[in-house]
XYZ file of C-alpha atoms in Angstrom:
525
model
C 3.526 32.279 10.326
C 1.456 30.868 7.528
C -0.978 29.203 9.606
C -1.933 32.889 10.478
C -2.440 33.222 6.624
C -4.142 30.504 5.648
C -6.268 27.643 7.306
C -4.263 23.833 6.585
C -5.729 21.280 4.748
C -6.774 18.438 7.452
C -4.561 15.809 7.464
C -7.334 13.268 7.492
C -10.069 15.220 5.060
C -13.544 14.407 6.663
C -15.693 11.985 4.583
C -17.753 15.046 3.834
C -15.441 16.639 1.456
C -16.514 18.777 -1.620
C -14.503 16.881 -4.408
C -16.748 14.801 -5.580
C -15.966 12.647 -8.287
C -19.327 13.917 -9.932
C -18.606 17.300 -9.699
C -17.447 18.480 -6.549
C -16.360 21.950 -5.527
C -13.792 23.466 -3.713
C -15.353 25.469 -0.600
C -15.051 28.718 -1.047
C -13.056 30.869 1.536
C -15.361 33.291 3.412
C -15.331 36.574 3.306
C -14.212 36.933 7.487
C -11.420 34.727 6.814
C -10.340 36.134 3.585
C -9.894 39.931 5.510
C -8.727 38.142 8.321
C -5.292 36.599 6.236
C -5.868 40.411 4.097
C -5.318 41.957 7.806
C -2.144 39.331 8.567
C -0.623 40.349 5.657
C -1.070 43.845 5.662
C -0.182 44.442 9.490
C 2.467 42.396 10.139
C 5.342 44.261 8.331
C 8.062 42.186 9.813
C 6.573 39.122 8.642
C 9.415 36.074 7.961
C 12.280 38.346 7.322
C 15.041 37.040 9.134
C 15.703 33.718 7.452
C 18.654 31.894 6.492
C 19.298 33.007 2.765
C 19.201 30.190 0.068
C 21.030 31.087 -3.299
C 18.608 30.974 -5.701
C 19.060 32.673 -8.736
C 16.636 35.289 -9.548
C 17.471 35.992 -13.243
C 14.707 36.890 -15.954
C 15.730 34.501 -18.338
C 15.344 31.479 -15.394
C 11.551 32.596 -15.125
C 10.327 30.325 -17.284
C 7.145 32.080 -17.752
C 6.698 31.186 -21.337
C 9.079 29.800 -23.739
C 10.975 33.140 -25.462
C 8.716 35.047 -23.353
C 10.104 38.823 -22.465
C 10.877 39.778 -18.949
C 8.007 42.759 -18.304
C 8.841 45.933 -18.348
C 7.182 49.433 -16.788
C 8.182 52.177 -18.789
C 12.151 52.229 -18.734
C 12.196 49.787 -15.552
C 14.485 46.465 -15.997
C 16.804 45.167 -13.903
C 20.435 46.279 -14.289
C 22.455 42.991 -12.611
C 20.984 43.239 -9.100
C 20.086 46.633 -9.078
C 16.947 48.530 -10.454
C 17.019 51.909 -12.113
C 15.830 54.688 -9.730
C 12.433 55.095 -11.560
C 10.891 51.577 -9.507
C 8.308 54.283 -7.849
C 4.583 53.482 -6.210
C 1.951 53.855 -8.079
C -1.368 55.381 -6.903
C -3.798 53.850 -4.307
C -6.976 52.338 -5.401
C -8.664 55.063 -3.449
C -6.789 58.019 -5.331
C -8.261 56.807 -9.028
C -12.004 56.865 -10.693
C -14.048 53.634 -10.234
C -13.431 53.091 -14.336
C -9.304 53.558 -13.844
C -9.181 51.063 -11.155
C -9.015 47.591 -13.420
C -5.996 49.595 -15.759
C -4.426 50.812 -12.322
C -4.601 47.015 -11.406
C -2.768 46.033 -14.720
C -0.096 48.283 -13.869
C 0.237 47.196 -10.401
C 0.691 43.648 -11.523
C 3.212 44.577 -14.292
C 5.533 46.277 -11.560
C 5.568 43.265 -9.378
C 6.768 41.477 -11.956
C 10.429 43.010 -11.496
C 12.307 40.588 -9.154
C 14.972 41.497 -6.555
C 17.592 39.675 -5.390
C 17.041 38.927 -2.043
C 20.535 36.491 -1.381
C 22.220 40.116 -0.222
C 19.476 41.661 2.031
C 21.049 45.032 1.798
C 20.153 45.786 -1.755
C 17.094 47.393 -3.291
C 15.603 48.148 -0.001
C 12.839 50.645 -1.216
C 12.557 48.587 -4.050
C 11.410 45.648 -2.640
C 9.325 47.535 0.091
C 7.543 49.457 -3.313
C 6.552 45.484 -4.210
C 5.659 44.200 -1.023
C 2.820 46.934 -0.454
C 2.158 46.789 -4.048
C 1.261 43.163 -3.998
C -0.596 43.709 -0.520
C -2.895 46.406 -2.182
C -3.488 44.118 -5.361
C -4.482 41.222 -2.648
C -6.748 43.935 -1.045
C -8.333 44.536 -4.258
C -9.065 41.373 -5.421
C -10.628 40.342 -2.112
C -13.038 43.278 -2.690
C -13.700 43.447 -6.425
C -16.957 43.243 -7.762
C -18.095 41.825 -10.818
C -16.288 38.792 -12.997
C -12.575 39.221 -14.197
C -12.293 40.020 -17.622
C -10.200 37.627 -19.912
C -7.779 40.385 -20.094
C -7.042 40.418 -16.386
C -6.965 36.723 -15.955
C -3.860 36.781 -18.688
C -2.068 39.794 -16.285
C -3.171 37.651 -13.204
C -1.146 34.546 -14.714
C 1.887 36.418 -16.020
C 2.515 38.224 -12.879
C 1.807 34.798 -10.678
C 4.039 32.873 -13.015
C 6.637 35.306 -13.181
C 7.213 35.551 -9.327
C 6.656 31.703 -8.835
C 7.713 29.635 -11.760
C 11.805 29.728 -11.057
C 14.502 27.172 -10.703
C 14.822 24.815 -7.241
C 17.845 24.523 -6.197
C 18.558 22.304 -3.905
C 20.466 23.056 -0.723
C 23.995 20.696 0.981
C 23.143 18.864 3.605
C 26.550 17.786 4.258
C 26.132 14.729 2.168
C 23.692 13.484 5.280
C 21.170 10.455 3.872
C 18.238 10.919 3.108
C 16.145 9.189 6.233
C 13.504 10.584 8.412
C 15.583 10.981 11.573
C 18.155 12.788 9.652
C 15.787 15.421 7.522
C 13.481 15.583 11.032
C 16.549 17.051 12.903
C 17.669 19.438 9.948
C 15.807 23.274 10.536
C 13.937 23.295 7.484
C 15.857 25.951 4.117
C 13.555 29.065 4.171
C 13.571 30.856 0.941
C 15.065 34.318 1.646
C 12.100 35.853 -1.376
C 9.497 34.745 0.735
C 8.107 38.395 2.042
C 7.232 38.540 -1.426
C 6.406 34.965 -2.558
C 4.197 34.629 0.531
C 1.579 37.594 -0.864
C 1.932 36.423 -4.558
C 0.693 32.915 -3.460
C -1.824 34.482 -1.446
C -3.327 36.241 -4.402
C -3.036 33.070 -5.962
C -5.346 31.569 -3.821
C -7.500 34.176 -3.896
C -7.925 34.477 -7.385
C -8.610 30.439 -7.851
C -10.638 30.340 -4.593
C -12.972 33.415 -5.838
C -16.239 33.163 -7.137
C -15.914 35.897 -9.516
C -13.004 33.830 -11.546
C -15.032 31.969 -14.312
C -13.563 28.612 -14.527
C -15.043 28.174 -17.903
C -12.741 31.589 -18.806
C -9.767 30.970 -16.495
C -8.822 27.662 -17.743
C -7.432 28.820 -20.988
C -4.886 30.409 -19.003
C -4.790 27.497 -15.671
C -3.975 25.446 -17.763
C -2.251 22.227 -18.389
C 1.310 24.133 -18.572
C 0.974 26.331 -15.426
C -0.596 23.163 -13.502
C 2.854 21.288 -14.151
C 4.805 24.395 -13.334
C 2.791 24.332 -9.862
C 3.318 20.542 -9.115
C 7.219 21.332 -9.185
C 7.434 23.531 -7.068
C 6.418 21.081 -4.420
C 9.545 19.714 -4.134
C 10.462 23.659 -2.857
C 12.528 23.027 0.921
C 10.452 25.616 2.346
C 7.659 24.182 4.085
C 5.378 27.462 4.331
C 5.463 27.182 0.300
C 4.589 23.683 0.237
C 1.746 24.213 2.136
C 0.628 27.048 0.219
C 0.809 25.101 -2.668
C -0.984 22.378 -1.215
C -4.036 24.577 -0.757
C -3.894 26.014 -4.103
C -4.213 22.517 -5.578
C -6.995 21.348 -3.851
C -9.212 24.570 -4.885
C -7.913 24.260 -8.398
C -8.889 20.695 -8.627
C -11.934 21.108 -6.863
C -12.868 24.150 -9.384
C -10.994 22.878 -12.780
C -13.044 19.705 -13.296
C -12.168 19.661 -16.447
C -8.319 19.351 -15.462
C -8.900 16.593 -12.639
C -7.803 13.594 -14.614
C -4.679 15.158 -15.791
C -3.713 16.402 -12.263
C -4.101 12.745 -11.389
C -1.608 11.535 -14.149
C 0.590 14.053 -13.256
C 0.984 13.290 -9.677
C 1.286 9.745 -10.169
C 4.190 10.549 -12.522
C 5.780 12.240 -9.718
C 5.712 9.311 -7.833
C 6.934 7.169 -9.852
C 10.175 9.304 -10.487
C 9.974 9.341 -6.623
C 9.800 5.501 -6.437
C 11.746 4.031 -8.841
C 14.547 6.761 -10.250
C 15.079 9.653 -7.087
C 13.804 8.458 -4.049
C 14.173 12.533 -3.231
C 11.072 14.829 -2.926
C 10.205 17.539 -0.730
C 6.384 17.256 -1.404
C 5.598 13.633 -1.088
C 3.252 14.567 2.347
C 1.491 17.645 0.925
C 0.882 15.578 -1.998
C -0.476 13.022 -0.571
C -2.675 15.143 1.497
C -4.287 16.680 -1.247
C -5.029 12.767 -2.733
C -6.437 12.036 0.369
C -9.330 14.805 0.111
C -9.495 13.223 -3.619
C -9.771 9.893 -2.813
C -12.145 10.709 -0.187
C -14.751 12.017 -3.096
C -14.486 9.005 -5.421
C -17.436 7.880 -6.968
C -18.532 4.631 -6.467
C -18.309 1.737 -7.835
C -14.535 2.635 -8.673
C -13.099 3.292 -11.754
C -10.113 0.725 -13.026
C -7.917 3.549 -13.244
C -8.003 4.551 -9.485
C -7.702 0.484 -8.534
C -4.194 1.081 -11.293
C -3.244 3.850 -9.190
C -3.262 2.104 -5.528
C -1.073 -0.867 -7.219
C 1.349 1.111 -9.224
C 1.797 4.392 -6.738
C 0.410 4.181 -3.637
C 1.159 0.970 -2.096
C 4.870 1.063 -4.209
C 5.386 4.538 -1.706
C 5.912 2.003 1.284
C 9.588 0.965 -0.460
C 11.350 4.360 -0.206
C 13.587 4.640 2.786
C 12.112 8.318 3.553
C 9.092 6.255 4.146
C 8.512 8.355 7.596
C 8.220 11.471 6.424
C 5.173 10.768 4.152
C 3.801 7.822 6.133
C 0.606 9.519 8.207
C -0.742 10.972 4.602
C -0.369 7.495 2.882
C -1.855 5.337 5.385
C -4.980 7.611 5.361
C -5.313 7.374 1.375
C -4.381 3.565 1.789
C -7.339 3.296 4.611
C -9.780 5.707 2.107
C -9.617 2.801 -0.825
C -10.372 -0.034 1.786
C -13.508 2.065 3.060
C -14.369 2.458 -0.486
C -14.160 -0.859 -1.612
C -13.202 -3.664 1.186
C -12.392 -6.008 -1.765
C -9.272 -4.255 -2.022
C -8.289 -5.376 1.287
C -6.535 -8.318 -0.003
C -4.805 -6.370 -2.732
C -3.563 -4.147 -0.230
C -2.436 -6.225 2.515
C -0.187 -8.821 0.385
C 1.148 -5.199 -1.164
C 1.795 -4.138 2.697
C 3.793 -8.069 2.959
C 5.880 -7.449 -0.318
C 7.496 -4.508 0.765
C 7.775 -5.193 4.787
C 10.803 -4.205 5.877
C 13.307 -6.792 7.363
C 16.077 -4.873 9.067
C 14.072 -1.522 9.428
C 12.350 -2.058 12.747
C 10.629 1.266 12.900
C 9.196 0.890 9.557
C 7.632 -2.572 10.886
C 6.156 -0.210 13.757
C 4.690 1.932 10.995
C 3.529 -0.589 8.768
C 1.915 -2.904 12.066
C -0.011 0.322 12.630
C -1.393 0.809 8.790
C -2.155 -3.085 8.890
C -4.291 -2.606 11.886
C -6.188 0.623 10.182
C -6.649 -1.317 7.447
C -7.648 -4.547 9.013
C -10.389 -2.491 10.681
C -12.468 -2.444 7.713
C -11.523 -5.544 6.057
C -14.662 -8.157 6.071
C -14.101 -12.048 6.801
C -14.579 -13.351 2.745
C -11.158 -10.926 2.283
C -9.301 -11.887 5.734
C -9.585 -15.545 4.445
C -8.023 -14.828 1.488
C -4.866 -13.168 3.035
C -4.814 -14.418 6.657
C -2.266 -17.449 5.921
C 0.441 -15.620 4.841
C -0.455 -12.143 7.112
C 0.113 -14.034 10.540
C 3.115 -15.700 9.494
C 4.777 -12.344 9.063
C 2.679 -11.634 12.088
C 4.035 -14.319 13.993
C 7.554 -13.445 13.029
C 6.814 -9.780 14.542
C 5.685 -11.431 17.480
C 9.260 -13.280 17.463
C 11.410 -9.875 17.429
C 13.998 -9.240 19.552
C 12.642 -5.605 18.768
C 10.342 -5.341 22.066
C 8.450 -2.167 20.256
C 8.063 -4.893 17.256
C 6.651 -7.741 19.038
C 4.723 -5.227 21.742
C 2.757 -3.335 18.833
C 2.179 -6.967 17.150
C 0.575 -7.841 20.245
C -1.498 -5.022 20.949
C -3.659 -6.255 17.447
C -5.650 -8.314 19.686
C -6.708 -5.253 21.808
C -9.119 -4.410 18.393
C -12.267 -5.967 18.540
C -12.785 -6.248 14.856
C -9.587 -7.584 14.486
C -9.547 -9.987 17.348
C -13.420 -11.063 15.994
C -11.556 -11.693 12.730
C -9.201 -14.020 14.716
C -11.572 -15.680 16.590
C -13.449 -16.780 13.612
C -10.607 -17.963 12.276
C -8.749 -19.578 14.932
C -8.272 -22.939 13.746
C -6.144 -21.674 11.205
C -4.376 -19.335 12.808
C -3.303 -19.991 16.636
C -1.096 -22.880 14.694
C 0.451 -20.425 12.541
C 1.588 -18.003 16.000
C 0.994 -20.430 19.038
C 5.021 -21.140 18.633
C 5.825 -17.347 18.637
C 3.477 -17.041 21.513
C 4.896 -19.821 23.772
C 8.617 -18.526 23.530
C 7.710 -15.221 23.673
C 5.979 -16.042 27.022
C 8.949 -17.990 28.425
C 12.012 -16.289 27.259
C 11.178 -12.990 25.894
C 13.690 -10.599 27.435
C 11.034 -7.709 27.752
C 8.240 -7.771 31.083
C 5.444 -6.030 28.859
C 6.005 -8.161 26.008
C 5.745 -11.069 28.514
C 2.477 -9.643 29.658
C 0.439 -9.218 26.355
C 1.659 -12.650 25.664
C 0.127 -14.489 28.310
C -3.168 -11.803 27.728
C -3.132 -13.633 23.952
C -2.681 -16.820 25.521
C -5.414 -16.757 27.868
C -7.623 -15.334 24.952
C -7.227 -18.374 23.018
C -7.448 -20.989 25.804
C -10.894 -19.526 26.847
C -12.295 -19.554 23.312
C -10.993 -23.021 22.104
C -9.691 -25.032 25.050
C -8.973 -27.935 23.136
C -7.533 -26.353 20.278
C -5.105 -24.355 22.583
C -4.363 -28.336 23.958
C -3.911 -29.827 20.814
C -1.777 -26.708 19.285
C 0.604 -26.532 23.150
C 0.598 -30.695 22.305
C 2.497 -30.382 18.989
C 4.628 -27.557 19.830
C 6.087 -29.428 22.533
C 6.581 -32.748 20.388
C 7.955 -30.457 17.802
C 10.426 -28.741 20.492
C 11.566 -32.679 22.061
C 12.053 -33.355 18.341
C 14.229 -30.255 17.775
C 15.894 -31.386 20.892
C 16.382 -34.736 19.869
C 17.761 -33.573 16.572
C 20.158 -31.234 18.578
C 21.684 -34.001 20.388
C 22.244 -36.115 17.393
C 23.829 -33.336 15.515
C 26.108 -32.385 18.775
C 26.955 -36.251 19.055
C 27.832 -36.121 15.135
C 29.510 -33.147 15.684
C 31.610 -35.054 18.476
C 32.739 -38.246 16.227
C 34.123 -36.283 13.502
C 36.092 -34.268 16.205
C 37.651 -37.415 17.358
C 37.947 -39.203 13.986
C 39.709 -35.462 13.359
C 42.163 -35.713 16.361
C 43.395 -39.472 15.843
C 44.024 -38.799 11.973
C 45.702 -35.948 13.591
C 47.831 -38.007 15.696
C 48.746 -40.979 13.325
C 49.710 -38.294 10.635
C 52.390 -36.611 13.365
C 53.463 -40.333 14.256
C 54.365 -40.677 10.596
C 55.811 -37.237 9.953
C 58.549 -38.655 13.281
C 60.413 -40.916 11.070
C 60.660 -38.780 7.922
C 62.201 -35.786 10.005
C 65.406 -38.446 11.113
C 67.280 -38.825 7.689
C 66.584 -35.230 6.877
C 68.613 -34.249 9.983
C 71.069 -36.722 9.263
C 71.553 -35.134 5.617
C 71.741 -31.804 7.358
C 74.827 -32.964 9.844
């Protein structure tokens, strides 16, 4: 449903985003689209109901909107356990009140949805939570239509009502004590939060209100401010992906309006990451994250800074050790692929990062990480191939090796790239030595017919371009292979002696025992 609310981020931001490291903006929704998810909202009345509840707690005290904050109240309204006093009534329409009332009318509007419901029993509260849901629909209505800039006053009533409803505890959900891998969590129906008919609209009007050009960001940062931009970033690790994604959105137009708050967004995710990396390993948000630092990365100004160079060593190219690798791996190859495009010197950073953490047992992991080495050997130039080619075909030629025939086959298929297979033709001498082995076994005894094909395809290749290298390097594999042979038999013939130096000591040691066994059987009688 919320792609009918909200347009998604591109998972590969084009390279003309608005974030520019020298003061880019967020685009601004337009006004069709922003009636358009005002419509959605308002007409679809049945919207995400029927999901499995999640127990978590909506208590006052867990709001954390504030420390010693108090829980707002509406007159004589507060919440009684899970059950609200008969006086939780509408207020008037926008419609129904003087042009001068309307900004106190919205102040009241905002301080009764600030009264939460549980919404673990669905029976409960009923009208109550119905009074809320239009409520926050007509305060979404309003704000897409106001006129004029927000007063500071407003902007504090915006913030307390949005932290209020969003700023609560995560708790996570049993999965029946399943690991946490891709091909578990990707068979699991994602945990929808049973609150989200009314979460949904509050983060809608969150949006709106950070997206709209009558929020001074000059004004509004007082209260978006360091605090509520930390609240934000945990609730990425929410299970429910329609929040995530919401949240995802919200971030990018608060960093692309809050310039002032861009290097501290920054820190903040890469602290997340490293929790992620080196303590957890569990996050819900990793992807949306990532997403978002793609559109970021995209803007950076060039020549770039030291501290976004830190932040591909320590964060980004770490993020290829977690085991949930697959979930986040799409987003992180295209932020990996951004820095190369920015700078190809960091090829060779990035590639003997890629070698340190390939994975040896994980053979779907080597399919992912065969694929990012090809996106980012794409725009790698020949001074930083040379650096890193010795050591990236050996693990290359090991690929090519694997029993794995989606290993070896998506090894192979390098060579289809023309940049890549330029790169190797260049540097040929030094590297058809390196794989010519893998390649010759692989074409004789590989178990798999389309491996066998691409091999000879790669064999061919080099035989046209060099034909006497491809003589001298099939030459020394095969006096290397009658060596190995010759080494075989003398270890086999070894192996033979000390068998039969084994069995005569064997023998002579029984013929000796013979004697010894007489008197003791004479002792016996």
């Amino acid at each position: 449903m919320i792609k009918q609310i909200l347009g998604r981020l591109p998972k590969k931001p084009s390279k003309s985003s608005e974030h520019r490291e020298s003061g880019g903006s967020s685009a601004p929704s337009s006004n069709a689209s922003t009636s358009s998810r005002s419509n959605d909202l308002a007409s679809n009345s049945a919207m995400d109901l029927d999901h499995t509840p999640l127990s978590v707690p909506n208590s006052a005290s867990n709001l954390g909107y504030g420390e010693g904050s108090k829980f707002p109240q509406i007159g004589q309204l507060k919440l009684n356990g899970n059950s609200v006093v008969p006086s939780y009534e509408a207020l008037p329409g926008f419609r129904d009140v003087p042009s001068s009332e309307k900004q106190n009318l919205l102040i009241r509007k905002m301080n009764l949805c600030c009264v939460m419901f549980d919404f673990t029993d669905p029976t409960k509260n009923l009208k109550e939570k119905d009074i809320k849901r239009q409520t926050l629909l007509e305060i979404v209505d309003y704000l897409t239509s106001a006129n004029g800039k927000f007063t500071e006053t407003l902007m504090q009533e915006v913030i307390k009502m949005v932290s209020v409803n969003l700023f609560r505890p995560l708790i996570p959900q049993p999965r029946e004590n399943k690991v946490l891998e891709s091909f578990d969590l990707e068979e699991e129906d994602p945990l929808m939060d049973p609150a989200w008919p009314h979460l949904q609209i509050v983060y809608e009007f969150l949006l709106r209100f950070v997206a709209s050009p009558e929020t001074d960001a000059k004004l509004a940062k007082r209260y978006v401010d360091h605090s509520f931009v930390l609240k934000l970033l945990d609730l990425f690790d929410s299970e429910d992906p329609r929040e995530r994604e919401y949240l995802k959105t919200i971030l990018h137009r608060i960093y692309g309006k809050f310039m002032v708050h861009r290097p501290f967004i920054r820190k903040a995710i890469n602290n997340i990451f490293f929790r992620f990396i080196f303590e957890t390993e569990k996050h819900n948000g990793i992807a949306e994250l990532l997403e978002v630092l793609g559109s970021i990365i995209n803007g950076f100004a060039l020549p770039l800074k030291e501290e976004h160079k830190l932040f591909l060593v320590r964060a980004l190219i770490p993020l290829h050790k977690p085991k949930s690798l697959p979930m986040y791996h799409q987003p992180l190859s295209y932020c990996i692929a951004q820095f190369v495009e920015k700078d190809c010197k960091l090829a060779d950073t990035i590639i003997r990062g890629l070698l340190k953490y390939w994975p040896i047992t994980n053979s779907s992991k080597e399919v992912m990480f065969l694929s990012e080495l090809e996106e980012v050997l794409e725009a790698t130039q020949p001074p930083e191939f040379q650096r890193c080619m010795v050591p990236l075909f050996r693990q290359i030629a090991r690929c090519l090796s694997s029993s794995h025939f989606q290993v070896a086959e998506r090894a192979l298929y390098l060579w289809n790239n023309d940049h890549i297979e330029n790169l190797i033709r260049i540097n040929r001498k030094v590297i058809l030595p390196i794989v010519f082995p893998a390649l010759e076994k692989n074409g004789r005894n590989h178990w798999n017919q389309v491996v066998q094909s691409l091999t000879l395809n790669v064999r061919k290749l080099f035989s046209d371009i060099d034909p006497e290298l491809f003589e001298e390097c099939l030459h020394k594999f095969q006096e290397d292979e009658a060596k190995l042979e010759e080494m075989k038999t003398k270890h086999d013939a070894t192996w033979k002696r000390l068998e039969d130096i084994a069995a005569t000591k064997v023998s002579s040691s029984e013929a000796v025992l013979v004697p010894c066994a007489i008197p003791a059987q004479m002792l016996s009688s």
